[in-house]
Short mmCIF file of C-alpha atoms in Angstrom, two decimals:
data_model
loop_
_atom_site.label_atom_id
_atom_site.label_comp_id
_atom_site.label_asym_id
_atom_site.label_seq_id
_atom_site.Cartn_x
_atom_site.Cartn_y
_atom_site.Cartn_z
CA UNK A 1 -0.03 0.17 0.01
CA UNK A 2 2.84 2.30 0.89
CA UNK A 3 4.72 1.33 -2.07
CA UNK A 4 1.83 1.84 -4.35
CA UNK A 5 1.35 5.48 -2.81
CA UNK A 6 4.97 6.25 -3.14
CA UNK A 7 4.85 5.16 -6.91
CA UNK A 8 1.80 7.02 -7.65
CA UNK A 9 3.27 10.33 -5.98
CA UNK A 10 6.48 9.72 -8.15
CA UNK A 11 4.42 9.35 -11.28
CA UNK A 12 2.42 12.29 -10.44
CA UNK A 13 5.46 14.63 -9.72
CA UNK A 14 7.23 13.28 -12.75
CA UNK A 15 4.17 14.13 -14.98
CA UNK A 16 4.13 17.76 -13.37
CA UNK A 17 7.66 18.07 -14.30
CA UNK A 18 7.21 17.11 -17.85
CA UNK A 19 4.21 19.31 -18.32
CA UNK A 20 6.25 22.17 -16.65
CA UNK A 21 9.05 21.43 -19.25
CA UNK A 22 6.68 21.42 -22.20
CA UNK A 23 5.14 24.59 -21.02
CA UNK A 24 8.54 26.27 -20.87
CA UNK A 25 9.27 24.99 -24.34
CA UNK A 26 5.97 26.32 -25.81
CA UNK A 27 6.65 29.75 -24.41
CA UNK A 28 10.21 29.82 -25.73
CA UNK A 29 9.05 28.72 -29.16
CA UNK A 30 6.16 31.28 -29.13
CA UNK A 31 8.57 34.10 -28.57
CA UNK A 32 11.26 32.83 -30.82
CA UNK A 33 9.87 30.87 -33.81
CA UNK A 34 7.61 31.94 -36.48
CA UNK A 35 4.07 30.97 -35.90
CA UNK A 36 2.26 29.14 -38.88
CA UNK A 37 -0.51 31.68 -39.54
CA UNK A 38 -2.84 29.31 -41.44
CA UNK A 39 -2.62 26.56 -39.06
CA UNK A 40 -3.20 29.08 -36.05
CA UNK A 41 -6.36 30.38 -37.72
CA UNK A 42 -7.67 26.89 -38.20
CA UNK A 43 -7.12 26.24 -34.54
CA UNK A 44 -9.05 29.36 -33.57
CA UNK A 45 -11.86 28.18 -35.68
CA UNK A 46 -12.06 24.66 -34.29
CA UNK A 47 -11.54 25.98 -30.72
CA UNK A 48 -13.56 29.12 -30.72
CA UNK A 49 -15.95 29.17 -33.35
CA UNK A 50 -16.91 25.40 -33.12
CA UNK A 51 -17.26 25.49 -29.31
CA UNK A 52 -19.97 28.26 -29.40
CA UNK A 53 -23.00 26.17 -29.41
CA UNK A 54 -21.93 24.09 -26.32
CA UNK A 55 -20.58 27.39 -24.51
CA UNK A 56 -23.86 29.35 -25.26
CA UNK A 57 -26.20 26.71 -24.11
CA UNK A 58 -24.33 26.07 -20.99
CA UNK A 59 -24.20 29.82 -20.26
CA UNK A 60 -27.79 30.36 -21.03
CA UNK A 61 -29.12 27.59 -18.89
CA UNK A 62 -26.88 28.37 -16.02
CA UNK A 63 -27.93 31.99 -15.96
CA UNK A 64 -31.42 30.77 -15.97
CA UNK A 65 -31.29 28.14 -13.11
CA UNK A 66 -29.31 30.66 -11.08
CA UNK A 67 -31.89 33.37 -11.42
CA UNK A 68 -34.70 30.92 -10.57
CA UNK A 69 -32.91 29.41 -7.50
CA UNK A 70 -31.86 32.97 -6.30
CA UNK A 71 -35.35 34.33 -6.76
CA UNK A 72 -36.89 31.38 -4.82
CA UNK A 73 -34.56 32.24 -1.86
CA UNK A 74 -34.56 36.20 -2.11
CA UNK A 75 -38.32 36.30 -2.51
CA UNK A 76 -38.78 35.04 1.08
CA UNK A 77 -36.98 38.16 2.35
CA UNK A 78 -38.37 40.61 -0.11
CA UNK A 79 -35.19 41.10 -2.27
CA UNK A 80 -36.65 39.97 -5.53
CA UNK A 81 -34.77 42.89 -7.50
CA UNK A 82 -31.37 41.59 -6.30
CA UNK A 83 -31.76 38.41 -8.26
CA UNK A 84 -29.91 39.63 -11.43
CA UNK A 85 -27.09 40.99 -9.29
CA UNK A 86 -26.27 37.48 -7.90
CA UNK A 87 -26.52 36.04 -11.36
CA UNK A 88 -24.17 38.94 -12.77
CA UNK A 89 -21.57 38.45 -10.10
CA UNK A 90 -21.64 34.69 -10.19
CA UNK A 91 -21.49 34.40 -13.97
CA UNK A 92 -18.71 37.14 -14.24
CA UNK A 93 -16.31 35.89 -11.58
CA UNK A 94 -17.03 32.08 -11.14
CA UNK A 95 -19.56 30.23 -13.16
CA UNK A 96 -18.92 31.98 -16.55
CA UNK A 97 -15.08 31.03 -16.68
CA UNK A 98 -15.23 27.75 -14.91
CA UNK A 99 -18.20 26.22 -16.66
CA UNK A 100 -16.77 27.42 -20.10
CA UNK A 101 -13.38 25.99 -19.20
CA UNK A 102 -15.06 22.67 -18.23
CA UNK A 103 -16.91 22.47 -21.40
CA UNK A 104 -13.91 23.36 -23.50
CA UNK A 105 -11.88 20.74 -21.73
CA UNK A 106 -14.33 18.24 -22.58
CA UNK A 107 -14.58 19.23 -26.30
CA UNK A 108 -11.24 20.70 -27.18
CA UNK A 109 -8.81 19.11 -24.46
CA UNK A 110 -10.09 15.66 -25.58
CA UNK A 111 -9.80 16.54 -29.10
CA UNK A 112 -6.08 17.62 -28.95
CA UNK A 113 -5.14 14.69 -26.98
CA UNK A 114 -6.99 12.32 -29.33
CA UNK A 115 -5.62 13.98 -32.56
CA UNK A 116 -1.91 14.22 -31.35
CA UNK A 117 -2.16 10.88 -29.78
CA UNK A 118 -3.18 9.33 -33.00
CA UNK A 119 -0.51 11.17 -34.89
CA UNK A 120 2.20 9.78 -32.30
CA UNK A 121 1.03 6.16 -32.64
CA UNK A 122 0.98 6.28 -36.52
CA UNK A 123 4.30 7.75 -36.46
CA UNK A 124 3.14 11.15 -38.06
CA UNK A 125 4.86 13.04 -35.31
CA UNK A 126 8.04 11.12 -35.92
CA UNK A 127 7.54 12.06 -39.66
CA UNK A 128 7.23 15.71 -38.76
CA UNK A 129 10.58 15.38 -37.01
CA UNK A 130 12.32 13.87 -39.98
CA UNK A 131 10.88 16.75 -42.01
CA UNK A 132 12.97 19.01 -39.80
CA UNK A 133 9.67 20.56 -38.09
CA UNK A 134 9.82 20.67 -34.27
CA UNK A 135 6.41 19.06 -33.01
CA UNK A 136 6.31 21.76 -30.34
CA UNK A 137 6.45 24.76 -32.91
CA UNK A 138 4.04 23.01 -35.34
CA UNK A 139 1.67 21.14 -33.23
CA UNK A 140 1.69 22.58 -29.65
CA UNK A 141 2.25 26.21 -29.97
CA UNK A 142 -0.67 27.04 -32.27
CA UNK A 143 -3.08 25.05 -30.26
CA UNK A 144 -1.82 26.72 -27.03
CA UNK A 145 -1.98 30.34 -28.57
CA UNK A 146 -5.34 29.62 -30.15
CA UNK A 147 -6.83 28.52 -26.91
CA UNK A 148 -5.28 31.36 -24.84
CA UNK A 149 -7.13 33.77 -27.40
CA UNK A 150 -10.56 31.77 -27.73
CA UNK A 151 -11.10 31.16 -24.13
CA UNK A 152 -11.82 34.79 -22.77
CA UNK A 153 -13.92 35.39 -25.82
CA UNK A 154 -16.08 32.34 -25.27
CA UNK A 155 -16.35 33.13 -21.66
CA UNK A 156 -17.37 36.64 -22.38
CA UNK A 157 -19.96 35.20 -24.64
CA UNK A 158 -21.11 32.85 -21.84
CA UNK A 159 -21.51 35.60 -19.39
CA UNK A 160 -23.35 37.99 -21.66
CA UNK A 161 -25.72 35.08 -22.54
CA UNK A 162 -26.11 33.85 -18.90
CA UNK A 163 -26.97 37.52 -17.57
CA UNK A 164 -29.40 37.90 -20.53
CA UNK A 165 -31.08 34.58 -19.90
CA UNK A 166 -31.37 35.32 -16.17
CA UNK A 167 -32.95 38.59 -17.03
CA UNK A 168 -35.34 37.02 -19.43
CA UNK A 169 -36.33 34.40 -16.67
CA UNK A 170 -36.68 37.13 -14.04
CA UNK A 171 -38.70 39.51 -16.18
CA UNK A 172 -40.99 37.08 -18.20
CA UNK A 173 -41.35 34.00 -15.80
CA UNK A 174 -40.84 35.53 -12.36
CA UNK A 175 -42.34 38.95 -12.97
CA UNK A 176 -39.69 40.98 -11.29
CA UNK A 177 -39.57 44.62 -11.98
CA UNK A 178 -37.23 44.97 -14.99
CA UNK A 179 -35.77 48.45 -14.11
CA UNK A 180 -34.84 47.61 -10.65
CA UNK A 181 -33.58 44.11 -11.72
CA UNK A 182 -31.21 45.68 -14.30
CA UNK A 183 -30.20 48.67 -12.07
CA UNK A 184 -29.08 46.41 -9.04
CA UNK A 185 -27.33 44.30 -11.48
CA UNK A 186 -25.09 47.06 -12.93
CA UNK A 187 -24.83 48.38 -9.26
CA UNK A 188 -23.31 45.33 -7.53
CA UNK A 189 -21.44 43.71 -10.48
CA UNK A 190 -18.09 45.50 -10.41
CA UNK A 191 -15.94 45.81 -13.56
CA UNK A 192 -13.39 44.09 -11.72
CA UNK A 193 -15.59 40.94 -11.69
CA UNK A 194 -15.34 40.92 -15.41
CA UNK A 195 -11.66 41.43 -15.31
CA UNK A 196 -11.23 38.49 -12.92
CA UNK A 197 -13.34 36.05 -15.02
CA UNK A 198 -11.66 36.86 -18.10
CA UNK A 199 -8.06 36.53 -16.50
CA UNK A 200 -9.20 33.09 -15.11
CA UNK A 201 -10.60 32.13 -18.54
CA UNK A 202 -7.20 32.80 -20.36
CA UNK A 203 -5.30 30.84 -17.50
CA UNK A 204 -7.69 28.02 -17.82
CA UNK A 205 -7.19 28.08 -21.60
CA UNK A 206 -3.50 27.53 -21.04
CA UNK A 207 -4.27 24.53 -18.69
CA UNK A 208 -6.62 22.86 -21.25
CA UNK A 209 -4.18 23.33 -24.05
CA UNK A 210 -1.02 22.28 -22.27
CA UNK A 211 -2.49 19.22 -20.65
CA UNK A 212 -4.38 18.02 -23.89
CA UNK A 213 -1.23 18.46 -25.94
CA UNK A 214 1.11 16.75 -23.20
CA UNK A 215 -1.22 13.84 -23.00
CA UNK A 216 -1.47 13.48 -26.71
CA UNK A 217 2.27 13.67 -27.21
CA UNK A 218 3.04 11.33 -24.49
CA UNK A 219 0.30 8.80 -25.08
CA UNK A 220 1.06 5.05 -25.10
CA UNK A 221 0.88 2.68 -28.06
CA UNK A 222 -2.47 1.74 -29.90
CA UNK A 223 -6.09 2.52 -29.63
CA UNK A 224 -5.85 1.85 -25.92
CA UNK A 225 -3.12 4.43 -25.32
CA UNK A 226 -5.12 7.01 -27.42
CA UNK A 227 -8.27 6.28 -25.39
CA UNK A 228 -6.40 6.60 -21.98
CA UNK A 229 -4.61 9.86 -22.98
CA UNK A 230 -8.04 11.37 -24.13
CA UNK A 231 -9.74 10.45 -20.77
CA UNK A 232 -6.82 11.35 -18.83
CA UNK A 233 -6.63 14.99 -20.61
CA UNK A 234 -10.20 15.64 -19.74
CA UNK A 235 -10.01 14.61 -16.21
CA UNK A 236 -6.79 16.21 -15.25
CA UNK A 237 -7.61 19.45 -17.02
CA UNK A 238 -11.06 19.67 -15.17
CA UNK A 239 -9.66 18.65 -11.86
CA UNK A 240 -6.92 21.51 -12.34
CA UNK A 241 -9.34 24.07 -13.39
CA UNK A 242 -11.31 23.59 -10.30
CA UNK A 243 -8.31 23.62 -7.95
CA UNK A 244 -6.59 26.52 -9.62
CA UNK A 245 -9.87 28.36 -9.52
CA UNK A 246 -9.85 28.46 -5.81
CA UNK A 247 -6.42 29.92 -5.56
CA UNK A 248 -7.02 32.36 -8.53
CA UNK A 249 -10.08 33.59 -6.62
CA UNK A 250 -8.06 34.48 -3.62
CA UNK A 251 -5.25 36.11 -5.60
CA UNK A 252 -7.36 38.04 -8.05
CA UNK A 253 -9.51 39.30 -5.17
CA UNK A 254 -6.29 40.76 -3.44
CA UNK A 255 -4.84 41.99 -6.69
CA UNK A 256 -8.04 43.66 -7.97
CA UNK A 257 -9.31 44.99 -4.43
CA UNK B 1 29.61 9.13 -44.12
CA UNK B 2 27.35 7.35 -41.66
CA UNK B 3 28.95 5.58 -38.89
CA UNK B 4 27.51 3.83 -35.70
CA UNK B 5 30.08 2.91 -32.96
CA UNK B 6 29.03 0.35 -30.12
CA UNK B 7 25.44 1.49 -30.02
CA UNK B 8 23.57 0.24 -26.98
CA UNK B 9 19.54 0.68 -26.46
CA UNK B 10 17.35 -0.64 -23.85
CA UNK B 11 13.63 -0.01 -23.37
CA UNK B 12 12.98 -0.73 -19.67
CA UNK B 13 14.84 -3.74 -18.87
CA UNK B 14 14.78 -5.15 -22.32
CA UNK B 15 17.84 -4.57 -24.23
CA UNK B 16 17.30 -4.31 -28.13
CA UNK B 17 20.76 -3.20 -29.39
CA UNK B 18 23.87 -4.43 -27.56
CA UNK B 19 27.06 -3.01 -29.15
CA UNK B 20 26.05 -2.56 -32.73
CA UNK B 21 28.52 -0.95 -34.97
CA UNK B 22 28.38 -0.06 -38.80
CA UNK B 23 29.51 2.14 -41.62
CA UNK B 24 27.70 3.41 -44.67
CA UNK B 25 29.91 5.15 -47.32
CA UNK B 26 28.52 8.04 -49.29
CA UNK B 27 26.24 6.83 -52.25
CA UNK B 28 26.09 3.40 -50.99
CA UNK B 29 22.95 1.52 -50.72
CA UNK B 30 22.79 -0.73 -47.57
CA UNK B 31 20.18 -3.12 -46.68
CA UNK B 32 19.69 -4.24 -42.91
CA UNK B 33 18.02 -7.47 -42.42
CA UNK B 34 17.03 -9.43 -39.28
CA UNK B 35 14.06 -10.97 -37.52
CA UNK B 36 10.89 -8.93 -36.68
CA UNK B 37 11.35 -7.28 -33.26
CA UNK B 38 15.09 -7.64 -33.64
CA UNK B 39 15.73 -3.88 -33.39
CA UNK B 40 16.19 -3.01 -37.18
CA UNK B 41 13.80 -0.10 -37.07
CA UNK B 42 15.19 1.07 -33.79
CA UNK B 43 18.61 1.23 -35.27
CA UNK B 44 17.33 3.16 -38.24
CA UNK B 45 15.80 5.76 -36.00
CA UNK B 46 19.04 6.18 -34.22
CA UNK B 47 20.58 7.25 -37.65
CA UNK B 48 18.12 10.19 -37.75
CA UNK B 49 18.05 10.98 -34.05
CA UNK B 50 14.49 9.88 -33.53
CA UNK B 51 15.87 7.66 -30.73
CA UNK B 52 18.61 8.56 -28.34
CA UNK B 53 21.07 5.58 -27.69
CA UNK B 54 21.94 4.69 -24.04
CA UNK B 55 25.55 4.46 -25.02
CA UNK B 56 27.57 4.76 -28.26
CA UNK B 57 27.92 7.09 -30.99
CA UNK B 58 26.06 7.99 -34.37
CA UNK B 59 28.27 9.86 -36.64
CA UNK B 60 26.97 11.72 -39.62
CA UNK B 61 30.06 13.05 -41.72
CA UNK B 62 32.02 12.90 -38.17
CA UNK B 63 29.37 14.71 -36.10
CA UNK B 64 28.09 12.78 -33.32
CA UNK B 65 24.29 13.30 -33.37
CA UNK B 66 23.74 11.38 -30.12
CA UNK B 67 24.68 14.29 -28.20
CA UNK B 68 22.45 16.88 -30.09
CA UNK B 69 19.24 18.15 -28.64
CA UNK B 70 16.00 18.21 -30.71
CA UNK B 71 16.48 21.70 -32.04
CA UNK B 72 20.12 20.96 -33.13
CA UNK B 73 19.11 17.75 -34.74
CA UNK B 74 16.59 19.75 -36.97
CA UNK B 75 19.63 21.06 -38.99
CA UNK B 76 20.97 17.36 -39.47
CA UNK B 77 17.51 15.95 -40.29
CA UNK B 78 17.34 18.25 -43.38
CA UNK B 79 20.04 16.20 -44.97
CA UNK B 80 17.70 13.09 -44.48
CA UNK B 81 14.57 11.84 -46.14
CA UNK B 82 12.56 9.01 -44.60
CA UNK B 83 9.84 6.52 -45.64
CA UNK B 84 8.08 5.20 -42.61
CA UNK B 85 6.61 1.53 -42.44
CA UNK B 86 3.05 2.85 -42.51
CA UNK B 87 4.08 5.84 -44.92
CA UNK B 88 3.14 8.25 -41.91
CA UNK B 89 1.35 10.85 -44.08
CA UNK B 90 -0.29 13.77 -42.46
CA UNK B 91 -4.01 12.60 -42.82
CA UNK B 92 -5.32 16.01 -42.50
CA UNK B 93 -3.37 17.31 -45.48
CA UNK B 94 -3.74 16.58 -49.11
CA UNK B 95 -1.03 14.75 -51.02
CA UNK B 96 0.25 17.89 -52.45
CA UNK B 97 0.65 19.55 -48.87
CA UNK B 98 2.27 16.39 -47.73
CA UNK B 99 4.78 16.20 -50.43
CA UNK B 100 5.53 20.09 -50.37
CA UNK B 101 5.59 20.14 -46.44
CA UNK B 102 9.18 21.03 -46.19
CA UNK B 103 9.47 23.41 -49.11
CA UNK B 104 6.36 25.23 -48.11
CA UNK B 105 7.49 25.72 -44.47
CA UNK B 106 11.13 26.91 -45.54
CA UNK B 107 9.52 30.09 -47.23
CA UNK B 108 12.54 30.17 -49.55
CA UNK B 109 10.22 29.10 -52.83
CA UNK B 110 7.13 30.58 -54.36
CA UNK B 111 4.01 28.70 -54.27
CA UNK B 112 4.46 27.86 -57.94
CA UNK B 113 8.00 26.44 -57.33
CA UNK B 114 6.75 24.36 -54.74
CA UNK B 115 3.77 23.18 -56.85
CA UNK B 116 6.27 22.30 -59.62
CA UNK B 117 8.61 20.52 -57.30
CA UNK B 118 5.57 18.46 -55.81
CA UNK B 119 4.49 17.63 -59.48
CA UNK B 120 7.98 16.27 -60.50
CA UNK B 121 8.28 14.26 -57.08
CA UNK B 122 4.86 12.66 -57.73
CA UNK B 123 5.77 11.96 -61.53
CA UNK B 124 9.03 10.22 -60.30
CA UNK B 125 6.90 7.94 -57.93
CA UNK B 126 4.39 7.49 -60.81
CA UNK B 127 1.42 9.23 -59.11
CA UNK B 128 0.93 12.33 -61.30
CA UNK B 129 -2.29 14.12 -60.77
CA UNK B 130 -2.99 12.87 -57.20
CA UNK B 131 -1.97 16.18 -55.71
CA UNK B 132 -5.51 17.13 -54.30
CA UNK B 133 -6.41 13.59 -52.88
CA UNK B 134 -6.19 12.88 -49.04
CA UNK B 135 -4.10 10.18 -47.83
CA UNK B 136 -7.47 8.17 -46.86
CA UNK B 137 -8.36 8.00 -50.49
CA UNK B 138 -5.00 6.00 -51.30
CA UNK B 139 -4.19 2.37 -51.25
CA UNK B 140 -1.32 1.09 -49.14
CA UNK B 141 1.10 1.23 -52.12
CA UNK B 142 0.17 4.52 -53.21
CA UNK B 143 0.67 5.87 -49.52
CA UNK B 144 4.07 4.51 -49.78
CA UNK B 145 4.82 6.20 -52.83
CA UNK B 146 3.52 9.44 -51.65
CA UNK B 147 5.62 9.00 -48.53
CA UNK B 148 8.73 8.27 -50.75
CA UNK B 149 7.79 11.50 -52.85
CA UNK B 150 7.64 13.62 -49.58
CA UNK B 151 11.22 12.11 -48.40
CA UNK B 152 12.92 13.02 -51.85
CA UNK B 153 11.17 16.18 -52.97
CA UNK B 154 13.85 18.31 -51.03
CA UNK B 155 16.76 16.43 -52.62
CA UNK B 156 18.21 14.75 -49.28
CA UNK B 157 21.68 13.33 -49.18
CA UNK B 158 20.63 10.35 -47.20
CA UNK B 159 17.29 8.35 -47.58
CA UNK B 160 16.31 5.86 -44.89
CA UNK B 161 13.64 3.25 -45.59
CA UNK B 162 11.76 1.44 -42.86
CA UNK B 163 10.20 -1.79 -44.18
CA UNK B 164 9.12 -0.25 -47.55
CA UNK B 165 7.44 -3.39 -48.95
CA UNK B 166 5.90 -4.66 -45.66
CA UNK B 167 2.17 -5.29 -46.10
CA UNK B 168 2.16 -4.97 -49.97
CA UNK B 169 1.42 -7.66 -52.67
CA UNK B 170 4.36 -8.94 -54.67
CA UNK B 171 3.73 -6.72 -57.74
CA UNK B 172 3.44 -3.59 -55.63
CA UNK B 173 6.43 -4.49 -53.86
CA UNK B 174 8.33 -5.02 -57.04
CA UNK B 175 7.27 -1.27 -58.13
CA UNK B 176 8.52 -0.14 -54.73
CA UNK B 177 11.76 -1.83 -55.22
CA UNK B 178 12.20 -0.31 -58.59
CA UNK B 179 11.48 3.02 -57.30
CA UNK B 180 14.14 2.68 -54.57
CA UNK B 181 16.65 1.81 -57.24
CA UNK B 182 15.60 4.74 -59.46
CA UNK B 183 15.90 7.19 -56.62
CA UNK B 184 19.50 5.84 -55.81
CA UNK B 185 20.32 6.06 -59.41
CA UNK B 186 18.83 9.49 -60.36
CA UNK B 187 19.43 11.39 -57.12
CA UNK B 188 22.75 9.75 -56.15
CA UNK B 189 21.56 9.42 -52.35
CA UNK B 190 22.94 7.19 -49.75
CA UNK B 191 20.24 4.59 -48.78
CA UNK B 192 19.69 2.50 -45.70
CA UNK B 193 16.87 0.15 -46.22
CA UNK B 194 15.45 -1.99 -43.20
CA UNK B 195 13.56 -5.00 -44.52
CA UNK B 196 13.01 -8.65 -43.93
CA UNK B 197 11.83 -9.08 -47.63
CA UNK B 198 14.82 -11.00 -49.06
CA UNK B 199 13.78 -10.09 -52.74
CA UNK B 200 14.03 -6.25 -51.83
CA UNK B 201 17.43 -6.86 -49.98
CA UNK B 202 18.94 -8.54 -53.07
CA UNK B 203 17.66 -6.07 -55.51
CA UNK B 204 18.22 -2.72 -53.94
CA UNK B 205 21.35 -3.33 -51.57
CA UNK B 206 25.02 -2.95 -52.56
CA UNK B 207 25.87 -4.54 -49.27
CA UNK B 208 23.54 -6.45 -46.80
CA UNK B 209 23.94 -6.32 -42.96
CA UNK B 210 22.36 -8.71 -40.72
CA UNK B 211 21.38 -7.95 -37.37
CA UNK B 212 21.24 -10.95 -35.01
CA UNK B 213 20.89 -11.49 -31.32
CA UNK B 214 21.20 -7.48 -30.81
CA UNK B 215 24.48 -7.32 -32.65
CA UNK B 216 25.66 -6.85 -36.18
CA UNK B 217 26.14 -10.45 -37.29
CA UNK B 218 27.41 -10.08 -40.82
CA UNK B 219 28.12 -7.58 -43.53
CA UNK B 220 28.54 -8.74 -47.09
CA UNK B 221 27.42 -8.34 -50.74
CA UNK B 222 23.99 -9.76 -51.71
CA UNK B 223 25.87 -12.33 -53.84
CA UNK B 224 28.05 -13.67 -51.16
CA UNK B 225 25.27 -13.48 -48.34
CA UNK B 226 22.94 -15.59 -50.63
CA UNK B 227 25.46 -18.24 -51.11
CA UNK B 228 26.51 -18.13 -47.46
CA UNK B 229 26.64 -21.44 -45.67
CA UNK B 230 26.55 -20.02 -42.12
CA UNK B 231 23.74 -21.61 -40.47
CA UNK B 232 22.06 -18.40 -39.09
CA UNK B 233 22.21 -16.59 -42.38
CA UNK B 234 21.04 -19.58 -44.16
CA UNK B 235 18.04 -19.93 -41.74
CA UNK B 236 16.96 -16.41 -42.28
CA UNK B 237 17.43 -16.53 -46.18
CA UNK B 238 15.62 -19.83 -46.37
CA UNK B 239 12.90 -18.67 -43.92
CA UNK B 240 13.11 -21.85 -41.91
CA UNK B 241 11.58 -21.75 -38.45
CA UNK B 242 13.79 -24.57 -37.26
CA UNK B 243 16.98 -25.65 -39.06
CA UNK B 244 16.83 -29.16 -37.62
CA UNK B 245 13.30 -29.70 -38.93
CA UNK B 246 14.76 -28.49 -42.47
CA UNK B 247 17.60 -30.94 -42.54
CA UNK B 248 15.27 -33.95 -41.95
#
């Protein structure tokens, strides 16, 4: 049991070290090597444009359910018009970035691990190396940068749609006064909440891309290896997002105070 | 030109190569034969720096590439072309994009020049007009030809072939053998072919090396090797699973 735990900790630390090395290489390459423009645009399209439906549906229904739940509790103490303020603050600083990141991790992180993993097991990554192209420059950097760009935009969309859906539920379904509802939302939702949310989104984007690419580039042989890499990419990036979110909340709260 | 000295490689506790040495002269065509799983492909990948040895040296024109990092290796690899066992074409790209990959990335040529070079390379491998096809639309033999076109389009000095005829029928295998001979002749390249197809070995090699029990067992001309009386060599050439059974 003790030996098993020790091996698990060793593996975990080794993985963390390798991800850090990959991140260092990606940052070095991003500043020192020319980016393949068309490949980068393709990645932006795949990560950003193609993820919109998932992110919009998630954002809208989160805003709606949050508005309804908040109203049910606030109605008891006659604070109905503060409903959208809760939705606004929650969507901007926590739910918008975290739920968007979890959805993108499921869609994009898995796709990155599966695509790069398949390229690895079919020797396409080796072929790339024989053609004098560095796999980090060609495969990882465009994905990493595209996710960094796409994530804040997707999160902003999710926040806007979440607040709009919460407003619609509050006004149309729950019959809350629209003027006070909107006014209170603007009053209590600080611009710093938006800054914090978009900063988190950018960092989550980096986590999704680096874990997805690392799992793909280091996956085991065959279909089993690709499957395992894909699952691990989603699980590890989701857990990392939730853990990092807690520390980011504390840090950003202090910085933006 | 290519020299390997006392190469040792293990994967985990399993030793694959144990003190392998070889030398390939400029313009020579060398075939490496040996049993499946015997480390031939691993040895080939050492020559281009895809695998790092545990011990030993890989010298390309006197430069030990075993000590270079991935970025330094890019410069050395530009001198190589490699045909992979499964062709390893990029399946998200078309045939033209695959073949013109290196030239397009170097940005030293216009799009028209790249297209012309791709066309010539595809003509050389007898696949003209396939530029817009995706790898998934090609047969196994066609994929190998495109892989070869991709490996030679930028005129490398050394071409490595990893099991070029494995999984192909005898007629397609014959055409791949002829292509390898044509590439050797027309482009004057140094070739290293890894195979266990004895017909390919006989036809394309100036010299045949045999890898046996993790070491280089024999190095000889095809003519001498095929007339060898050495039991290990004979067993491999005759394709006999048990020599005693063969004598009965």
